[in-house]
PDB file of C-alpha atoms in Angstrom:
ATOM      1  CA  MET T  49     -96.489   3.797   7.230  1.00  0.00           C
ATOM      2  CA  GLU T  50     -92.382   4.159   6.534  1.00  0.00           C
ATOM      3  CA  LYS T  51     -89.988   0.685   6.138  1.00  0.00           C
ATOM      4  CA  ARG T  52     -87.093   0.364   5.786  1.00  0.00           C
ATOM      5  CA  THR T  53     -85.617  -3.559   4.313  1.00  0.00           C
ATOM      6  CA  ILE T  54     -83.803  -5.284   7.071  1.00  0.00           C
ATOM      7  CA  VAL T  55     -80.404  -4.777   4.679  1.00  0.00           C
ATOM      8  CA  GLU T  56     -81.108  -0.966   5.090  1.00  0.00           C
ATOM      9  CA  PHE T  57     -81.924  -1.640   8.648  1.00  0.00           C
ATOM     10  CA  GLY T  58     -78.631  -2.622   9.825  1.00  0.00           C
ATOM     11  CA  LEU T  59     -80.095  -5.850  11.445  1.00  0.00           C
ATOM     12  CA  SER T  60     -77.064  -7.729  11.004  1.00  0.00           C
ATOM     13  CA  THR T  61     -75.343  -5.839  13.318  1.00  0.00           C
ATOM     14  CA  MET T  62     -77.471  -5.491  16.274  1.00  0.00           C
ATOM     15  CA  SER T  63     -76.856  -7.807  19.668  1.00  0.00           C
ATOM     16  CA  LEU T  64     -77.753 -11.493  19.581  1.00  0.00           C
ATOM     17  CA  GLU T  65     -80.838 -10.510  21.739  1.00  0.00           C
ATOM     18  CA  TYR T  66     -82.247  -8.832  19.734  1.00  0.00           C
ATOM     19  CA  LYS T  67     -81.510 -10.683  16.455  1.00  0.00           C
ATOM     20  CA  ARG T  68     -83.142 -12.943  18.565  1.00  0.00           C
ATOM     21  CA  GLU T  69     -86.038 -11.140  19.031  1.00  0.00           C
ATOM     22  CA  PHE T  70     -86.549 -10.412  16.098  1.00  0.00           C
ATOM     23  CA  LEU T  71     -86.894 -13.887  14.626  1.00  0.00           C
ATOM     24  CA  TYR T  72     -88.768 -14.931  17.143  1.00  0.00           C
ATOM     25  CA  LYS T  73     -91.602 -11.565  15.769  1.00  0.00           C
ATOM     26  CA  LEU T  74     -90.983 -12.849  12.102  1.00  0.00           C
ATOM     27  CA  ASP T  75     -91.809 -16.563  13.050  1.00  0.00           C
ATOM     28  CA  SER T  76     -94.831 -15.818  14.511  1.00  0.00           C
ATOM     29  CA  MET T  77     -95.501 -13.671  11.816  1.00  0.00           C
ATOM     30  CA  LEU T  78     -94.906 -16.278   9.264  1.00  0.00           C
ATOM     31  CA  LYS T  79     -97.197 -18.700  11.663  1.00  0.00           C
ATOM     32  CA  GLU T  80     -99.908 -16.273  10.946  1.00  0.00           C
ATOM     33  CA  ILE T  81     -99.843 -16.805   6.918  1.00  0.00           C
ATOM     34  CA  HIS T  82    -100.164 -19.948   7.723  1.00  0.00           C
ATOM     35  CA  GLU T  83    -102.807 -20.313   9.609  1.00  0.00           C
ATOM     36  CA  SER T  84    -104.351 -17.505   7.426  1.00  0.00           C
ATOM     37  CA  GLY T  85    -103.955 -19.571   5.050  1.00  0.00           C
ATOM     38  CA  GLY T  86    -101.300 -18.051   2.958  1.00  0.00           C
ATOM     39  CA  PHE T  87     -97.484 -18.695   2.710  1.00  0.00           C
ATOM     40  CA  VAL T  88     -94.045 -16.259   1.632  1.00  0.00           C
ATOM     41  CA  THR T  89     -92.773 -16.851  -1.462  1.00  0.00           C
ATOM     42  CA  SER T  90     -89.449 -15.179  -0.766  1.00  0.00           C
ATOM     43  CA  PHE T  91     -87.266 -14.976   1.971  1.00  0.00           C
ATOM     44  CA  ASP T  92     -84.870 -12.341   0.567  1.00  0.00           C
ATOM     45  CA  PRO T  93     -83.720 -10.326   3.263  1.00  0.00           C
ATOM     46  CA  ASN T  94     -84.134  -7.385   0.675  1.00  0.00           C
ATOM     47  CA  THR T  95     -87.662  -8.219   0.204  1.00  0.00           C
ATOM     48  CA  ILE T  96     -87.732  -8.320   4.856  1.00  0.00           C
ATOM     49  CA  TYR T  97     -88.944  -5.025   5.665  1.00  0.00           C
ATOM     50  CA  VAL T  98     -89.032  -3.959   9.698  1.00  0.00           C
ATOM     51  CA  THR T  99     -91.408  -0.994  10.028  1.00  0.00           C
ATOM     52  CA  GLU T 100     -90.230   2.447  11.079  1.00  0.00           C
ATOM     53  CA  ASP T 101     -92.398   2.958  14.076  1.00  0.00           C
ATOM     54  CA  THR T 102     -93.172  -0.333  15.401  1.00  0.00           C
ATOM     55  CA  ARG T 103     -89.733  -2.160  14.605  1.00  0.00           C
ATOM     56  CA  MET T 104     -91.793  -4.583  13.743  1.00  0.00           C
ATOM     57  CA  PRO T 105     -91.164  -7.140  11.056  1.00  0.00           C
ATOM     58  CA  VAL T 106     -93.056  -7.891   7.392  1.00  0.00           C
ATOM     59  CA  PHE T 107     -93.178  -9.967   5.164  1.00  0.00           C
ATOM     60  CA  SER T 108     -93.545  -8.033   1.679  1.00  0.00           C
ATOM     61  CA  SER T 109     -93.912 -11.304  -0.350  1.00  0.00           C
ATOM     62  CA  VAL T 110     -96.985 -13.177   0.426  1.00  0.00           C
ATOM     63  CA  ARG T 111     -99.451 -15.218  -1.412  1.00  0.00           C
ATOM     64  CA  ARG T 112    -102.260 -17.497  -0.163  1.00  0.00           C
ATOM     65  CA  PHE T 113    -102.907 -21.577  -1.472  1.00  0.00           C
ATOM     66  CA  LEU T 114    -105.141 -22.450  -3.820  1.00  0.00           C
ATOM     67  CA  PRO T 115    -108.124 -24.793  -2.595  1.00  0.00           C
ATOM     68  CA  ASP T 116    -107.110 -27.519  -4.498  1.00  0.00           C
ATOM     69  CA  ASP T 117    -103.117 -26.721  -3.729  1.00  0.00           C
ATOM     70  CA  GLU T 118    -101.930 -30.561  -2.078  1.00  0.00           C
ATOM     71  CA  ASP T 119     -98.669 -29.908  -0.938  1.00  0.00           C
ATOM     72  CA  GLN T 120     -99.797 -26.978   1.775  1.00  0.00           C
ATOM     73  CA  GLN T 121     -97.178 -28.789   4.303  1.00  0.00           C
ATOM     74  CA  ASP T 122     -94.368 -29.316   2.034  1.00  0.00           C
ATOM     75  CA  ILE T 123     -94.303 -25.576   1.744  1.00  0.00           C
ATOM     76  CA  LYS T 124     -94.852 -24.497   5.082  1.00  0.00           C
ATOM     77  CA  ALA T 125     -92.213 -26.626   5.997  1.00  0.00           C
ATOM     78  CA  ALA T 126     -89.895 -25.319   3.193  1.00  0.00           C
ATOM     79  CA  ASN T 127     -90.735 -21.581   4.325  1.00  0.00           C
ATOM     80  CA  LEU T 128     -89.756 -22.593   7.722  1.00  0.00           C
ATOM     81  CA  LEU T 129     -86.131 -23.904   6.176  1.00  0.00           C
ATOM     82  CA  TRP T 130     -85.776 -20.915   4.771  1.00  0.00           C
ATOM     83  CA  MET T 131     -86.392 -19.111   7.778  1.00  0.00           C
ATOM     84  CA  ALA T 132     -84.284 -20.880   9.545  1.00  0.00           C
ATOM     85  CA  ASP T 133     -80.897 -20.045   6.819  1.00  0.00           C
ATOM     86  CA  LEU T 134     -81.980 -16.644   7.121  1.00  0.00           C
ATOM     87  CA  ALA T 135     -81.017 -17.279  10.981  1.00  0.00           C
ATOM     88  CA  PHE T 136     -78.145 -18.823   9.596  1.00  0.00           C
ATOM     89  CA  CYS T 137     -76.659 -15.780   7.495  1.00  0.00           C
ATOM     90  CA  LEU T 138     -78.069 -13.732  10.262  1.00  0.00           C
ATOM     91  CA  TYR T 139     -75.582 -14.769  12.604  1.00  0.00           C
ATOM     92  CA  LEU T 140     -73.084 -15.865  10.264  1.00  0.00           C
ATOM     93  CA  PRO T 141     -70.061 -13.084  11.013  1.00  0.00           C
ATOM     94  CA  ASP T 142     -69.670 -10.287   8.540  1.00  0.00           C
ATOM     95  CA  TYR T 143     -71.702 -12.148   6.336  1.00  0.00           C
ATOM     96  CA  ASN T 144     -73.640  -8.969   4.323  1.00  0.00           C
ATOM     97  CA  LEU T 145     -77.580 -10.020   3.830  1.00  0.00           C
ATOM     98  CA  ALA T 146     -77.652  -7.662   0.391  1.00  0.00           C
ATOM     99  CA  ASN T 147     -76.381 -10.514  -1.120  1.00  0.00           C
ATOM    100  CA  GLY T 148     -79.168 -13.004  -0.489  1.00  0.00           C
ATOM    101  CA  LEU T 149     -79.546 -16.545   1.134  1.00  0.00           C
ATOM    102  CA  LEU T 150     -77.519 -19.214   1.293  1.00  0.00           C
ATOM    103  CA  ASN T 151     -78.034 -22.947   0.477  1.00  0.00           C
ATOM    104  CA  PRO T 152     -79.995 -24.179   2.725  1.00  0.00           C
ATOM    105  CA  GLU T 153     -79.113 -28.011   1.618  1.00  0.00           C
ATOM    106  CA  VAL T 154     -75.543 -27.305   1.971  1.00  0.00           C
ATOM    107  CA  ILE T 155     -76.432 -26.007   5.484  1.00  0.00           C
ATOM    108  CA  SER T 156     -78.064 -28.934   5.895  1.00  0.00           C
ATOM    109  CA  MET T 157     -75.580 -31.562   4.783  1.00  0.00           C
ATOM    110  CA  TYR T 158     -72.811 -29.762   7.155  1.00  0.00           C
ATOM    111  CA  PHE T 159     -74.558 -28.437   9.759  1.00  0.00           C
ATOM    112  CA  GLN T 160     -73.240 -30.341  12.593  1.00  0.00           C
ATOM    113  CA  ASP T 161     -69.684 -28.018  11.156  1.00  0.00           C
ATOM    114  CA  PHE T 162     -72.418 -25.078  11.407  1.00  0.00           C
ATOM    115  CA  LYS T 163     -74.302 -25.174  14.318  1.00  0.00           C
ATOM    116  CA  GLY T 164     -71.353 -23.364  16.276  1.00  0.00           C
ATOM    117  CA  TYR T 165     -73.005 -20.338  15.058  1.00  0.00           C
ATOM    118  CA  PHE T 166     -76.617 -20.595  16.158  1.00  0.00           C
ATOM    119  CA  PRO T 167     -77.062 -19.422  20.008  1.00  0.00           C
ATOM    120  CA  GLU T 168     -76.613 -22.127  22.037  1.00  0.00           C
ATOM    121  CA  GLU T 169     -79.484 -22.034  23.846  1.00  0.00           C
ATOM    122  CA  ASP T 170     -81.786 -22.336  20.306  1.00  0.00           C
ATOM    123  CA  VAL T 171     -79.517 -24.992  18.536  1.00  0.00           C
ATOM    124  CA  ASP T 172     -81.501 -28.139  19.308  1.00  0.00           C
ATOM    125  CA  TYR T 173     -84.372 -26.003  16.874  1.00  0.00           C
ATOM    126  CA  TYR T 174     -82.619 -25.421  14.010  1.00  0.00           C
ATOM    127  CA  ALA T 175     -81.222 -28.860  14.052  1.00  0.00           C
ATOM    128  CA  SER T 176     -84.774 -30.103  13.885  1.00  0.00           C
ATOM    129  CA  ILE T 177     -85.360 -27.811  10.792  1.00  0.00           C
ATOM    130  CA  PHE T 178     -82.155 -28.710   9.130  1.00  0.00           C
ATOM    131  CA  GLN T 179     -82.109 -32.198   9.892  1.00  0.00           C
ATOM    132  CA  LEU T 180     -85.322 -32.887   8.860  1.00  0.00           C
ATOM    133  CA  ASP T 181     -86.070 -35.880   6.906  1.00  0.00           C
ATOM    134  CA  TYR T 182     -87.446 -34.109   4.100  1.00  0.00           C
ATOM    135  CA  SER T 183     -88.975 -37.151   2.093  1.00  0.00           C
ATOM    136  CA  LEU T 184     -91.402 -38.149   5.477  1.00  0.00           C
ATOM    137  CA  PRO T 185     -94.702 -38.242   3.818  1.00  0.00           C
ATOM    138  CA  VAL T 186     -96.102 -35.990   6.348  1.00  0.00           C
ATOM    139  CA  LEU T 187     -93.603 -33.063   7.794  1.00  0.00           C
ATOM    140  CA  PRO T 188     -93.996 -31.550  10.740  1.00  0.00           C
ATOM    141  CA  ILE T 189     -94.205 -28.066  11.178  1.00  0.00           C
ATOM    142  CA  GLN T 190     -92.076 -26.996  14.218  1.00  0.00           C
ATOM    143  CA  TYR T 191     -91.968 -23.162  14.803  1.00  0.00           C
ATOM    144  CA  TYR T 192     -89.415 -21.245  16.311  1.00  0.00           C
ATOM    145  CA  SER T 193     -91.395 -18.834  18.255  1.00  0.00           C
ATOM    146  CA  ASP T 194     -93.339 -22.299  19.350  1.00  0.00           C
ATOM    147  CA  TYR T 195     -90.231 -23.604  20.724  1.00  0.00           C
ATOM    148  CA  ILE T 196     -89.271 -20.422  22.783  1.00  0.00           C
ATOM    149  CA  ASN T 197     -92.442 -20.349  24.166  1.00  0.00           C
ATOM    150  CA  ALA T 198     -92.462 -23.934  25.255  1.00  0.00           C
ATOM    151  CA  LYS T 199     -88.829 -23.091  27.232  1.00  0.00           C
ATOM    152  CA  MET T 200     -90.277 -20.208  28.711  1.00  0.00           C
ATOM    153  CA  ASP T 201     -93.575 -22.094  29.817  1.00  0.00           C
ATOM    154  CA  ALA T 202     -90.287 -24.976  30.972  1.00  0.00           C
ATOM    155  CA  ASN T 203     -88.058 -22.138  32.078  1.00  0.00           C
ATOM    156  CA  GLN T 204     -91.151 -20.916  34.723  1.00  0.00           C
ATOM    157  CA  ALA T 205     -92.460 -24.445  35.951  1.00  0.00           C
ATOM    158  CA  SER T 206     -89.301 -25.313  36.945  1.00  0.00           C
ATOM    159  CA  SER T 207     -88.923 -22.314  38.408  1.00  0.00           C
ATOM    160  CA  TYR T 208     -92.029 -22.655  40.141  1.00  0.00           C
ATOM    161  CA  SER T 209     -91.114 -26.140  41.389  1.00  0.00           C
ATOM    162  CA  SER T 210     -87.699 -24.718  43.087  1.00  0.00           C
ATOM    163  CA  HIS T 211     -89.467 -22.397  45.325  1.00  0.00           C
ATOM    164  CA  LYS T 212     -91.933 -24.546  46.021  1.00  0.00           C
ATOM    165  CA  SER T 213     -89.683 -27.399  47.061  1.00  0.00           C
ATOM    166  CA  TYR T 214     -87.619 -25.039  49.086  1.00  0.00           C
ATOM    167  CA  SER T 215     -90.530 -24.093  50.606  1.00  0.00           C
ATOM    168  CA  LYS T 216     -91.695 -27.698  51.673  1.00  0.00           C
ATOM    169  CA  SER T 217     -88.076 -27.654  53.261  1.00  0.00           C
ATOM    170  CA  THR T 218     -89.695 -25.686  56.397  1.00  0.00           C
ATOM    171  CA  LEU T 219     -91.831 -26.804  59.041  1.00  0.00           C
ATOM    172  CA  ALA T 220     -94.155 -24.902  58.112  1.00  0.00           C
ATOM    173  CA  GLY T 221     -94.151 -25.156  54.465  1.00  0.00           C
ATOM    174  CA  ARG T 222     -94.360 -29.363  54.946  1.00  0.00           C
ATOM    175  CA  MET T 223     -97.546 -28.908  56.971  1.00  0.00           C
ATOM    176  CA  MET T 224     -99.029 -26.346  54.521  1.00  0.00           C
ATOM    177  CA  SER T 225     -98.356 -28.084  51.439  1.00  0.00           C
ATOM    178  CA  GLU T 226     -99.829 -31.202  52.785  1.00  0.00           C
ATOM    179  CA  LYS T 227    -102.557 -29.230  53.803  1.00  0.00           C
ATOM    180  CA  ASN T 228    -102.344 -30.483  57.387  1.00  0.00           C
ATOM    181  CA  ASN T 229    -104.564 -28.188  58.954  1.00  0.00           C
ATOM    182  CA  SER T 230    -104.505 -29.910  62.129  1.00  0.00           C
ATOM    183  CA  GLY T 231    -100.791 -29.759  62.082  1.00  0.00           C
ATOM    184  CA  TYR T 232    -100.614 -26.349  61.250  1.00  0.00           C
ATOM    185  CA  ALA T 233    -102.932 -25.086  63.590  1.00  0.00           C
ATOM    186  CA  ASN T 234    -100.831 -27.104  66.427  1.00  0.00           C
ATOM    187  CA  TYR T 235     -97.135 -25.456  64.670  1.00  0.00           C
ATOM    188  CA  ILE T 236     -98.316 -22.242  65.689  1.00  0.00           C
ATOM    189  CA  LEU T 237    -100.314 -23.176  69.031  1.00  0.00           C
ATOM    190  CA  MET T 238     -96.845 -24.722  70.507  1.00  0.00           C
ATOM    191  CA  THR T 239     -95.314 -20.724  68.956  1.00  0.00           C
ATOM    192  CA  SER T 240     -97.404 -19.194  70.793  1.00  0.00           C
ATOM    193  CA  LEU T 241     -97.436 -21.215  73.781  1.00  0.00           C
ATOM    194  CA  VAL T 242     -93.516 -20.609  73.934  1.00  0.00           C
ATOM    195  CA  GLY T 243     -93.575 -17.277  73.288  1.00  0.00           C
ATOM    196  CA  SER T 244     -96.201 -16.548  76.497  1.00  0.00           C
ATOM    197  CA  LEU T 245     -93.926 -19.313  78.298  1.00  0.00           C
ATOM    198  CA  LEU T 246     -91.057 -17.092  77.994  1.00  0.00           C
ATOM    199  CA  LEU T 247     -92.685 -13.745  78.787  1.00  0.00           C
ATOM    200  CA  LEU T 248     -93.904 -15.294  82.520  1.00  0.00           C
ATOM    201  CA  GLY T 249     -90.489 -16.678  83.208  1.00  0.00           C
ATOM    202  CA  VAL T 250     -89.280 -12.874  82.210  1.00  0.00           C
ATOM    203  CA  TRP T 251     -92.074 -11.321  84.105  1.00  0.00           C
ATOM    204  CA  PHE T 252     -91.176 -13.954  87.410  1.00  0.00           C
ATOM    205  CA  LEU T 253     -87.554 -13.144  87.124  1.00  0.00           C
ATOM    206  CA  PHE T 254     -88.150  -9.866  87.378  1.00  0.00           C
ATOM    207  CA  SER T 255     -90.476  -9.897  90.260  1.00  0.00           C
ATOM    208  CA  PHE T 256     -88.306 -11.679  92.296  1.00  0.00           C
ATOM    209  CA  SER T 257     -85.808  -9.844  92.232  1.00  0.00           C
ATOM    210  CA  SER T 258     -87.682  -6.661  93.445  1.00  0.00           C
ATOM    211  CA  ILE T 259     -88.753  -8.546  95.978  1.00  0.00           C
ATOM    212  CA  PHE T 260     -84.707  -9.105  97.625  1.00  0.00           C
ATOM    213  CA  SER T 261     -83.987  -5.238  96.034  1.00  0.00           C
TER     214      SER T 261
END
């Protein structure tokens, strides 16, 4: 299976949406590695690959946790920090990924000045990574892929809620939403009755005019 590093692949030149999708896939892979009992030892762009046929990202520096490793949570959090660092370098204009990654501590220190380089819809996520208090006894693990999935679910729920509200704004919609079967039946009955009366009126006028024609 042919593969190229993300530097050789020219990831920096790709569109914003392509970069976001790539980072989503890479983060999903990192999450899978963590859940399988491993971690990534290097986030150097020269050690991260893209497969030629599927365009899927691949980490080349992966290690399994040892049974007696007590700092697994800290290592996972550090992996996510380096992932965020990679994202920053990827979004930073004219930055050459071949030079490796920047110091994440500097980005954390000046995040308010640097946050404008991230996509607006992702700023909250990267703030949660760079501005995390790493002195906490138990560090929270927050994956970018989970963040995106949660936003997509929220958008779908909001869209469904808006559609439901619109349906309820109509008479038939309100009756159906309240599951008022008798009210809905009365609505249909009244509609049919009005239609029948209109047809009867037209027939009566036609007959009446025929008599005097």
